[in-house]
Structures are given as C-alpha cells and as structure tokens.
CSV table of C-alpha atoms and ligand atoms in Angstrom, one decimal:
chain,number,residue,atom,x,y,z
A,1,UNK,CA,-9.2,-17.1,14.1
A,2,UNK,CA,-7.8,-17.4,10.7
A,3,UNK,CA,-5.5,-14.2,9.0
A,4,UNK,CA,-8.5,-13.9,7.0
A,5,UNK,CA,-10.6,-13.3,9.2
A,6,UNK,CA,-8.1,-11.3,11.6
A,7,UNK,CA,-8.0,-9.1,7.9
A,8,UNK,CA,-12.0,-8.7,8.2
A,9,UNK,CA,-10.8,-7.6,11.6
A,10,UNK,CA,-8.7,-4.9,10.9
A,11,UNK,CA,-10.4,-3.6,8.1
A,12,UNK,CA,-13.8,-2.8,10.3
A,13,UNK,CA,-11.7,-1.4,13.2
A,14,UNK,CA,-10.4,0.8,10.1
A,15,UNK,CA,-13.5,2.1,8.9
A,16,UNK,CA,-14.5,3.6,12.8
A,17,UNK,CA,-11.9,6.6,11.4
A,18,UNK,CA,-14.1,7.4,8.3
A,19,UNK,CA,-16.3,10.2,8.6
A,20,UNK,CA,-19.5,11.7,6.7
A,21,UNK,CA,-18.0,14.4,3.9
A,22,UNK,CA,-14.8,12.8,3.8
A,23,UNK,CA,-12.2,12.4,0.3
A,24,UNK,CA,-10.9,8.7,1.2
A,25,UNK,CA,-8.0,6.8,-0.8
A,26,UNK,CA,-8.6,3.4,-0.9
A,27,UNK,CA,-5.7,0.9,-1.0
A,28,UNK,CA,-5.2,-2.8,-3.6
A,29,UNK,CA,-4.8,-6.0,-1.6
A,30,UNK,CA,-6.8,-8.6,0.3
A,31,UNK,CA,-7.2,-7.1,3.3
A,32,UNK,CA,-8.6,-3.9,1.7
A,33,UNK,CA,-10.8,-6.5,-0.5
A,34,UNK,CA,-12.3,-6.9,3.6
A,35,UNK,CA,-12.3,-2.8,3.9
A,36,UNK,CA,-14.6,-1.9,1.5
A,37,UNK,CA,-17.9,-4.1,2.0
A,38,UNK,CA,-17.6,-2.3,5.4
A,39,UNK,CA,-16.8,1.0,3.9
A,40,UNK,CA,-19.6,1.0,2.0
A,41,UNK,CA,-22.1,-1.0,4.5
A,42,UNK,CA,-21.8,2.3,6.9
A,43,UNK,CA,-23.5,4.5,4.0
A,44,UNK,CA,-21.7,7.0,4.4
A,45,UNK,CA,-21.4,10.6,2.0
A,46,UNK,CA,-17.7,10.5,1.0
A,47,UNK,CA,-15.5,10.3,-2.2
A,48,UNK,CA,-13.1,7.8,-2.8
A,49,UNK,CA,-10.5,7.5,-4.9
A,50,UNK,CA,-9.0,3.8,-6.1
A,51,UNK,CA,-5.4,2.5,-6.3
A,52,UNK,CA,-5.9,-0.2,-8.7
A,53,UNK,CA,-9.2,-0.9,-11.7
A,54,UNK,CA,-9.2,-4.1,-9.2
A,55,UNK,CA,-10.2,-1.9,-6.2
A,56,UNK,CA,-12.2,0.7,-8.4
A,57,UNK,CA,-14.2,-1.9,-9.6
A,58,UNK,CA,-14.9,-4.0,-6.2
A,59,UNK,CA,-15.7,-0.3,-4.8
A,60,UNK,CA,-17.9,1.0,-7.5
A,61,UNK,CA,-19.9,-2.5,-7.1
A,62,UNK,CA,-20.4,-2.4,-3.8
A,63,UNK,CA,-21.6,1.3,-4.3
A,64,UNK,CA,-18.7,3.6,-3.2
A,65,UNK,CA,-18.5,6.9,-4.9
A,66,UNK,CA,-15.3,6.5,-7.1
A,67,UNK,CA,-13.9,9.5,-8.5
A,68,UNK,CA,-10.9,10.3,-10.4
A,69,UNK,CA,-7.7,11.1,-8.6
A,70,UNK,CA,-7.8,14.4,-10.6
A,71,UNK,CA,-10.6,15.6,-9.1
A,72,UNK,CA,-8.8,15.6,-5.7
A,73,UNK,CA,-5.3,16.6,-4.3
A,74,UNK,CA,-5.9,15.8,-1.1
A,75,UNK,CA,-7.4,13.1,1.1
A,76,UNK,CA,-8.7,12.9,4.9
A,77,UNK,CA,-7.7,9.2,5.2
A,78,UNK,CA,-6.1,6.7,3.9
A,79,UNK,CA,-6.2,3.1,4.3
A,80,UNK,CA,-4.0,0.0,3.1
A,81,UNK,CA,-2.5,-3.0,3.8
A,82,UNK,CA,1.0,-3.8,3.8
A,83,UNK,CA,3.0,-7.2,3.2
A,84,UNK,CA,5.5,-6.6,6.1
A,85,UNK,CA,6.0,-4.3,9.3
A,86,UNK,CA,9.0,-3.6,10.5
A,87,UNK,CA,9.7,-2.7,14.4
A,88,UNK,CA,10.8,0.9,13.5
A,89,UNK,CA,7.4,1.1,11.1
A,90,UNK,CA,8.9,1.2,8.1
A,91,UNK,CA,6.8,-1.1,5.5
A,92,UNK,CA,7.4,-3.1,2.5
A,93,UNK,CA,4.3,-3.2,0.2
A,94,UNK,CA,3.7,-4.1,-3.2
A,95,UNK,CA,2.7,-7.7,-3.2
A,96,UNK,CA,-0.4,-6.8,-5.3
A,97,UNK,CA,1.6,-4.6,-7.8
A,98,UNK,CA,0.2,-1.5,-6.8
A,99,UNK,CA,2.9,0.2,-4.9
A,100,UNK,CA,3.6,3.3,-7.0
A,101,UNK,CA,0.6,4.7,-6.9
A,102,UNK,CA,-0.8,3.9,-3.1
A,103,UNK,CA,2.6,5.8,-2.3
A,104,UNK,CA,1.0,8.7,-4.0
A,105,UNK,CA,-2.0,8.4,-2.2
A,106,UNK,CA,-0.4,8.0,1.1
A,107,UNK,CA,1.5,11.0,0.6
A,108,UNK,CA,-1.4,12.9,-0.4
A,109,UNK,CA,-3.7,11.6,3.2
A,110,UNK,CA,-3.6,13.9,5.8
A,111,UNK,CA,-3.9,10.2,8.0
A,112,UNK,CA,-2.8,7.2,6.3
A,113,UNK,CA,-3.8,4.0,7.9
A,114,UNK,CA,-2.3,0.8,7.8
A,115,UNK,CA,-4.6,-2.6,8.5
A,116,UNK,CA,-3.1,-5.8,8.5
A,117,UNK,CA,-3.1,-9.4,10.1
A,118,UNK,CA,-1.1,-10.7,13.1
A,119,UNK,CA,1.3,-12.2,9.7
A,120,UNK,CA,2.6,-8.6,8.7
A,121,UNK,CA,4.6,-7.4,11.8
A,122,UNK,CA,8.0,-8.8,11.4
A,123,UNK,CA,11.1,-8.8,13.7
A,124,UNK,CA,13.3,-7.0,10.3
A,125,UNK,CA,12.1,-6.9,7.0
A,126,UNK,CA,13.0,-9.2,4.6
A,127,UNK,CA,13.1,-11.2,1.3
A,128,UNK,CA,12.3,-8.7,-1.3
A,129,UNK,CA,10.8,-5.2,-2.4
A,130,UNK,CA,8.9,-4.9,-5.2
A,131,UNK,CA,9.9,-1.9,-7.5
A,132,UNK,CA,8.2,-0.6,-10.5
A,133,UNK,CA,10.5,0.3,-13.6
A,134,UNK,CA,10.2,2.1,-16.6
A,135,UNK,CA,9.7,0.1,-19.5
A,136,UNK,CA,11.7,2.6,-21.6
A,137,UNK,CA,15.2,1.5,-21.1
A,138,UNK,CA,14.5,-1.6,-19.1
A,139,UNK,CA,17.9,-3.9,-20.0
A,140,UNK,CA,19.8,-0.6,-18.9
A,141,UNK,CA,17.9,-0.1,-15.7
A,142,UNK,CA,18.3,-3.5,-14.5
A,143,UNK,CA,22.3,-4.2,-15.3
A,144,UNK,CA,22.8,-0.8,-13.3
A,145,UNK,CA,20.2,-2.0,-10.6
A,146,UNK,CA,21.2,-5.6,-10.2
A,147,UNK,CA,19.3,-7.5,-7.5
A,148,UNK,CA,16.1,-7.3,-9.5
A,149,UNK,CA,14.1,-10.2,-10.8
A,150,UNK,CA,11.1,-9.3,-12.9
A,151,UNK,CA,7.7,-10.7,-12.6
A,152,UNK,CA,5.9,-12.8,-15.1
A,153,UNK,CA,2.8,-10.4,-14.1
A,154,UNK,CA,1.0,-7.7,-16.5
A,155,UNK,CA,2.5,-4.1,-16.3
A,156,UNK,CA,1.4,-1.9,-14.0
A,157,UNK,CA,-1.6,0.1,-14.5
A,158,UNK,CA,0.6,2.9,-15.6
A,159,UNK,CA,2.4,1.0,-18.0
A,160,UNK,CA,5.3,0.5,-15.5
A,161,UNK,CA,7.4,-3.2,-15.5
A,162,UNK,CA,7.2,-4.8,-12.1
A,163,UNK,CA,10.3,-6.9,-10.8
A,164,UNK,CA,11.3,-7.5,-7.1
A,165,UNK,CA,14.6,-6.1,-5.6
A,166,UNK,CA,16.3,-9.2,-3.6
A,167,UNK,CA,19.5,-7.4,-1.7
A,168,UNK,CA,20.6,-6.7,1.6
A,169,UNK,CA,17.3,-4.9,3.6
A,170,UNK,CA,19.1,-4.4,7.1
A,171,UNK,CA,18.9,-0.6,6.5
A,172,UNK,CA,15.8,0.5,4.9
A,173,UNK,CA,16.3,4.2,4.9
A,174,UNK,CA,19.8,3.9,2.7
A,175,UNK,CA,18.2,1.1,0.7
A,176,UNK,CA,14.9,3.5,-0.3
A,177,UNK,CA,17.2,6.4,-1.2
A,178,UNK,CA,19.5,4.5,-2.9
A,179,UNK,CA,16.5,2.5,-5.2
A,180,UNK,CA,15.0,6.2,-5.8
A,181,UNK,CA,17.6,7.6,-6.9
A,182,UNK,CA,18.2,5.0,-10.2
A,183,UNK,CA,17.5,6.4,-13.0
A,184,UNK,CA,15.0,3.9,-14.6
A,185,UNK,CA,13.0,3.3,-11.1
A,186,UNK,CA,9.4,4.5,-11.3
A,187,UNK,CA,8.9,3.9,-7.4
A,188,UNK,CA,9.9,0.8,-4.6
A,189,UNK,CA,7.5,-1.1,-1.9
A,190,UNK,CA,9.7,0.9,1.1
A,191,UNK,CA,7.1,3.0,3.3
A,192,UNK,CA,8.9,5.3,5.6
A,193,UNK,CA,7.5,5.3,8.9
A,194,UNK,CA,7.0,9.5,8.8
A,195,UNK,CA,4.4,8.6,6.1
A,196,UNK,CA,2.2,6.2,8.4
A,197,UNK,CA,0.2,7.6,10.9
A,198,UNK,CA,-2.1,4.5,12.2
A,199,UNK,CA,-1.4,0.8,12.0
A,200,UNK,CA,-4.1,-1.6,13.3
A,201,UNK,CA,-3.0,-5.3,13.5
A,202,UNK,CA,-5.5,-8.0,14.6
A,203,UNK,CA,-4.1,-10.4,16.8
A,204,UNK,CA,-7.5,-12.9,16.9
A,205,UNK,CA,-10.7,-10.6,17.5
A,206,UNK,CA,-8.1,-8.0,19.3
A,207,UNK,CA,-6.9,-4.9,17.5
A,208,UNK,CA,-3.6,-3.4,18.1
A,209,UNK,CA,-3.6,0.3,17.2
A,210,UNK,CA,0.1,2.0,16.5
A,211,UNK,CA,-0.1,5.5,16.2
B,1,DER,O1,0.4,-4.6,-3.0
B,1,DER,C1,0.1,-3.9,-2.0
B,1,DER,O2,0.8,-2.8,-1.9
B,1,DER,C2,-0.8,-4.4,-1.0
B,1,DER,O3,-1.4,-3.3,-0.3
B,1,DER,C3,0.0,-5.2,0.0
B,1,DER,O4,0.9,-4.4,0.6
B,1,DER,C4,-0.9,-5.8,1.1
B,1,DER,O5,-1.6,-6.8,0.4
B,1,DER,P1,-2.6,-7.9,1.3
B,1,DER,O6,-3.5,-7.0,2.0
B,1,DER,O7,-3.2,-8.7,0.2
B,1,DER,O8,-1.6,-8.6,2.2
C-alpha cells in the first residue's frame, strides 16, 4: 500500500469521530485533501471551518458547509495532518504553510485529531520547523532568531513571512518556548502533545489509534 493511500486510510478512519450537529475545523495538507471527500460523502449536518482558501475551496466544492471562523469559538473536532511525530507526541507541522492558524484551531477543538501515514512517526524529530514571521521588522527578527531560512513561497494567508527554523530539536518543549517568546515570531510548527487528543496512523490498511 502506498503513503497515499495509507493517507486515504487515515483520513476515513478519521471521519468515524464526526457526528451529525457538529462545528468541525478542518486542517491544509494532503492527507486532509483525502479527509474531506469522505467528510462530505457521509452527508452529514455540520459546520466547518477551513485553515487555508486551499482547504476552503476543496471543502466548499465537494459541498461542506464552510463558515467563517468568526462565527464560531469553539469546535467538537478537529482533524489534521502533521509532517512528523515524535515518540512523546509532540508534532512538527507546517509543511503546507499553514501552521499558525491550524494551531488556533486545534486549541480551540475540544478533540483534535491527528491522521497521518506510516511516514510521520519518527524516532526524534528533526530537520526543521517551519515558523511564520511578521513581515514588519523582518531583517531584525531573523538576525536575533538565527537558524531561520526563508522560503521562496507566497506569504501566509495572514500576510505572515514563512521561513524554516534549522537548529538543535533534541528538546522540543525549550525550543517552542524559546521560538514563542521572539519578538517578531507570529507562531512555529511545534505541537505539544497536551494539545493532541487522537492520532491515527495507517500502517498498510491497519489503523493505529493513539489517544
Ligand atoms: O502544513 C501543515 O501543517 C500540514 O498539516 C502538514 O503538517 C501535513 O501535511 P501532509 O498531510 O501533506 O503531509
């Protein structure tokens, strides 16, 4: 079976956890890109609410209610992917530019669920973590920062620059404090573990479900 379809996987288990009247947030990746034709394919009467216009618009196509996120302050679930999983569950995500703002709406989900291919579980996270920065006083951010490398991608949604942070990720928890404390950093791809409540992981056509 192919990560692709071990995504297609995940995604379906994911959408067993959705229920009629719910307020979903929907992740930004590939693996969601799998997640919503199912989403939608159960018919269901809920209101989601998108992390990227990429998601937005593959939702709204596919016929997902899409509302704004300030209609809601709350949601029952939600579900993303994640480019790496680290034994202790912390995450790094990001790979899709969309960090910032799936943080919010994982913070906001009373159940945040994590989907991802047998790729994504890693023995210690590492390479890099994408961070978002504010455009305004860029050159300053990154000489204090150091470690960055920006991306030749579009801003952010929200106007944000995107780079990737390449230093030492043996401690995640120090790392994340120390990248949201800089003045100049919208918001890094470090997930803390206290913030996940489900991962499913497809190994083949079998689903591993963390809680
Ligand atoms: O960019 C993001 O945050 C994505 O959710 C990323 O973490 C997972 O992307 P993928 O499903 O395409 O691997």
């Amino acid at each position: 079976m192919s990560s692709e379809d071990e995504k297609r996987t995940a995604a379906v288990a994911s959408v067993g956890l959705v229920e009629n009247g719910m307020t979903v947030g929907l992740g930004t990746g590939s693996t969601v890109a799998y997640l919503l034709p199912a989403l939608a394919a159960r018919g269901l009467d809920i209101r989601c609410v998108a992390t990227s216009p990429r998601t937005a618009t593959a939702a709204g196509e596919l016929g997902l209610r899409i509302v704004d996120f300030s209609e809601v302050d709350r949601f029952d679930i939600a579900i993303d992917g994640a480019d790496q999983i680290a034994p202790d569950g912390w995450l790094i995500k990001g790979g899709g530019a969309a960090h910032t703002r799936e943080k919010v709406v994982a913070n906001a989900a009373d159940r945040f669920v994590v989907i991802a291919d047998a790729s994504k579980p890693v023995d210690a996270l590492h390479g890099s973590v994408p961070v978002e920065l504010l455009a305004y006083g860029l050159s300053a951010t990154l000489r204090e920062l150091a470690h960055v490398v920006l991306r030749d991608v579009p801003r952010s949604p929200d106007g944000g620059v995107i780079g990737d942070y390449h230093g030492d990720l043996s401690d995640p928890a120090a790392l994340a404090a120390r990248l949201s404390a800089a003045p100049g950093l919208v918001d890094h791809g470090l997930f803390p573990p206290s913030m996940v409540n489900d991962v499913l992981i497809a190994r083949g056509s079998d689903v591993e479900h963390r809680v």
